[in-house]
Amino acid sequence: MARRAKVGRLNTLESDRLIALITVCEEAVSLFENDVAAAAAGWMSSPVRGLGSKRPIDMLGTRMERKRS
């Protein structure tokens, strides 16, 4: 993000990843009743059994990983 801030725009892949991150973060915060700390530190950063013991934040890397979950 810091590199792109100098240029002033994101490429398509970067935009896609940023939108995915924002969407997942908003949903996690909603799930945890607007408790941002619980959503970010608790769920996003911890292995989740339903995701094959992967951390949700790690599953945002590719579109295929996002669609599987």
mmCIF file with all atom_site columns, C-alpha atoms in Angstrom:
data_model
loop_
_atom_site.group_PDB
_atom_site.id
_atom_site.type_symbol
_atom_site.label_atom_id
_atom_site.label_alt_id
_atom_site.label_comp_id
_atom_site.label_asym_id
_atom_site.label_entity_id
_atom_site.label_seq_id
_atom_site.pdbx_PDB_ins_code
_atom_site.Cartn_x
_atom_site.Cartn_y
_atom_site.Cartn_z
_atom_site.occupancy
_atom_site.B_iso_or_equiv
_atom_site.pdbx_formal_charge
_atom_site.auth_seq_id
_atom_site.auth_comp_id
_atom_site.auth_asym_id
_atom_site.auth_atom_id
_atom_site.pdbx_PDB_model_num
ATOM 1  C CA . MET A 1 1  ? 0.000   0.000   0.000   1.00 0.00 ? 1  MET A CA 1
ATOM 2  C CA . ALA A 1 2  ? 2.817   2.389   0.836   1.00 0.00 ? 2  ALA A CA 1
ATOM 3  C CA . ARG A 1 3  ? 4.390   1.890   -2.601  1.00 0.00 ? 3  ARG A CA 1
ATOM 4  C CA . ARG A 1 4  ? 1.096   2.507   -4.363  1.00 0.00 ? 4  ARG A CA 1
ATOM 5  C CA . ALA A 1 5  ? 0.342   5.584   -2.278  1.00 0.00 ? 5  ALA A CA 1
ATOM 6  C CA . LYS A 1 6  ? 3.256   7.310   -4.003  1.00 0.00 ? 6  LYS A CA 1
ATOM 7  C CA . VAL A 1 7  ? 1.870   6.415   -7.434  1.00 0.00 ? 7  VAL A CA 1
ATOM 8  C CA . GLY A 1 8  ? -1.657  7.345   -6.442  1.00 0.00 ? 8  GLY A CA 1
ATOM 9  C CA . ARG A 1 9  ? -3.476  4.251   -7.663  1.00 0.00 ? 9  ARG A CA 1
ATOM 10 C CA . LEU A 1 10 ? -3.746  0.501   -7.215  1.00 0.00 ? 10 LEU A CA 1
ATOM 11 C CA . ASN A 1 11 ? -3.627  -2.056  -10.001 1.00 0.00 ? 11 ASN A CA 1
ATOM 12 C CA . THR A 1 12 ? -6.571  -4.399  -10.545 1.00 0.00 ? 12 THR A CA 1
ATOM 13 C CA . LEU A 1 13 ? -5.206  -7.220  -8.374  1.00 0.00 ? 13 LEU A CA 1
ATOM 14 C CA . GLU A 1 14 ? -4.372  -4.856  -5.521  1.00 0.00 ? 14 GLU A CA 1
ATOM 15 C CA . SER A 1 15 ? -7.821  -3.274  -5.706  1.00 0.00 ? 15 SER A CA 1
ATOM 16 C CA . ASP A 1 16 ? -9.448  -6.714  -5.649  1.00 0.00 ? 16 ASP A CA 1
ATOM 17 C CA . ARG A 1 17 ? -7.460  -7.753  -2.575  1.00 0.00 ? 17 ARG A CA 1
ATOM 18 C CA . LEU A 1 18 ? -8.200  -4.514  -0.757  1.00 0.00 ? 18 LEU A CA 1
ATOM 19 C CA . ILE A 1 19 ? -11.929 -4.825  -1.411  1.00 0.00 ? 19 ILE A CA 1
ATOM 20 C CA . ALA A 1 20 ? -11.861 -8.443  -0.201  1.00 0.00 ? 20 ALA A CA 1
ATOM 21 C CA . LEU A 1 21 ? -10.030 -7.440  2.983   1.00 0.00 ? 21 LEU A CA 1
ATOM 22 C CA . ILE A 1 22 ? -12.468 -4.622  3.700   1.00 0.00 ? 22 ILE A CA 1
ATOM 23 C CA . THR A 1 23 ? -15.470 -6.880  3.071   1.00 0.00 ? 23 THR A CA 1
ATOM 24 C CA . VAL A 1 24 ? -14.205 -9.667  5.322   1.00 0.00 ? 24 VAL A CA 1
ATOM 25 C CA . CYS A 1 25 ? -13.242 -7.206  8.070   1.00 0.00 ? 25 CYS A CA 1
ATOM 26 C CA . GLU A 1 26 ? -16.673 -5.572  7.963   1.00 0.00 ? 26 GLU A CA 1
ATOM 27 C CA . GLU A 1 27 ? -18.391 -8.957  8.188   1.00 0.00 ? 27 GLU A CA 1
ATOM 28 C CA . ALA A 1 28 ? -16.144 -10.075 11.049  1.00 0.00 ? 28 ALA A CA 1
ATOM 29 C CA . VAL A 1 29 ? -16.800 -6.861  12.992  1.00 0.00 ? 29 VAL A CA 1
ATOM 30 C CA . SER A 1 30 ? -20.528 -7.322  12.437  1.00 0.00 ? 30 SER A CA 1
ATOM 31 C CA . LEU A 1 31 ? -20.328 -10.945 13.593  1.00 0.00 ? 31 LEU A CA 1
ATOM 32 C CA . PHE A 1 32 ? -18.571 -9.831  16.781  1.00 0.00 ? 32 PHE A CA 1
ATOM 33 C CA . GLU A 1 33 ? -21.205 -7.164  17.445  1.00 0.00 ? 33 GLU A CA 1
ATOM 34 C CA . ASN A 1 34 ? -18.962 -4.229  16.464  1.00 0.00 ? 34 ASN A CA 1
ATOM 35 C CA . ASP A 1 35 ? -16.098 -5.377  18.711  1.00 0.00 ? 35 ASP A CA 1
ATOM 36 C CA . VAL A 1 36 ? -13.201 -4.543  16.378  1.00 0.00 ? 36 VAL A CA 1
ATOM 37 C CA . ALA A 1 37 ? -10.569 -5.976  18.726  1.00 0.00 ? 37 ALA A CA 1
ATOM 38 C CA . ALA A 1 38 ? -12.338 -9.343  18.969  1.00 0.00 ? 38 ALA A CA 1
ATOM 39 C CA . ALA A 1 39 ? -12.824 -9.505  15.214  1.00 0.00 ? 39 ALA A CA 1
ATOM 40 C CA . ALA A 1 40 ? -9.255  -8.511  14.318  1.00 0.00 ? 40 ALA A CA 1
ATOM 41 C CA . ALA A 1 41 ? -7.158  -10.037 17.063  1.00 0.00 ? 41 ALA A CA 1
ATOM 42 C CA . GLY A 1 42 ? -9.420  -12.932 17.898  1.00 0.00 ? 42 GLY A CA 1
ATOM 43 C CA . TRP A 1 43 ? -10.996 -14.319 14.765  1.00 0.00 ? 43 TRP A CA 1
ATOM 44 C CA . MET A 1 44 ? -9.062  -12.892 11.793  1.00 0.00 ? 44 MET A CA 1
ATOM 45 C CA . SER A 1 45 ? -5.677  -13.810 13.285  1.00 0.00 ? 45 SER A CA 1
ATOM 46 C CA . SER A 1 46 ? -6.484  -17.200 14.821  1.00 0.00 ? 46 SER A CA 1
ATOM 47 C CA . PRO A 1 47 ? -6.787  -20.606 13.138  1.00 0.00 ? 47 PRO A CA 1
ATOM 48 C CA . VAL A 1 48 ? -10.424 -21.502 12.467  1.00 0.00 ? 48 VAL A CA 1
ATOM 49 C CA . ARG A 1 49 ? -11.435 -25.157 12.440  1.00 0.00 ? 49 ARG A CA 1
ATOM 50 C CA . GLY A 1 50 ? -14.090 -24.599 9.792   1.00 0.00 ? 50 GLY A CA 1
ATOM 51 C CA . LEU A 1 51 ? -11.423 -23.171 7.484   1.00 0.00 ? 51 LEU A CA 1
ATOM 52 C CA . GLY A 1 52 ? -9.145  -26.183 7.777   1.00 0.00 ? 52 GLY A CA 1
ATOM 53 C CA . SER A 1 53 ? -7.330  -24.625 10.750  1.00 0.00 ? 53 SER A CA 1
ATOM 54 C CA . LYS A 1 54 ? -6.197  -21.695 8.617   1.00 0.00 ? 54 LYS A CA 1
ATOM 55 C CA . ARG A 1 55 ? -6.337  -18.086 9.738   1.00 0.00 ? 55 ARG A CA 1
ATOM 56 C CA . PRO A 1 56 ? -9.009  -16.067 7.896   1.00 0.00 ? 56 PRO A CA 1
ATOM 57 C CA . ILE A 1 57 ? -6.482  -13.327 7.121   1.00 0.00 ? 57 ILE A CA 1
ATOM 58 C CA . ASP A 1 58 ? -4.303  -15.886 5.325   1.00 0.00 ? 58 ASP A CA 1
ATOM 59 C CA . MET A 1 59 ? -7.178  -16.994 3.121   1.00 0.00 ? 59 MET A CA 1
ATOM 60 C CA . LEU A 1 60 ? -7.522  -13.612 1.457   1.00 0.00 ? 60 LEU A CA 1
ATOM 61 C CA . GLY A 1 61 ? -4.533  -14.222 -0.814  1.00 0.00 ? 61 GLY A CA 1
ATOM 62 C CA . THR A 1 62 ? -6.352  -15.511 -3.863  1.00 0.00 ? 62 THR A CA 1
ATOM 63 C CA . ARG A 1 63 ? -9.845  -15.442 -5.255  1.00 0.00 ? 63 ARG A CA 1
ATOM 64 C CA . MET A 1 64 ? -10.043 -19.236 -5.126  1.00 0.00 ? 64 MET A CA 1
ATOM 65 C CA . GLU A 1 65 ? -9.318  -19.281 -1.389  1.00 0.00 ? 65 GLU A CA 1
ATOM 66 C CA . ARG A 1 66 ? -11.954 -16.628 -0.767  1.00 0.00 ? 66 ARG A CA 1
ATOM 67 C CA . LYS A 1 67 ? -14.566 -18.550 -2.784  1.00 0.00 ? 67 LYS A CA 1
ATOM 68 C CA . ARG A 1 68 ? -13.891 -21.839 -0.927  1.00 0.00 ? 68 ARG A CA 1
ATOM 69 C CA . SER A 1 69 ? -14.656 -20.276 2.434   1.00 0.00 ? 69 SER A CA 1
#
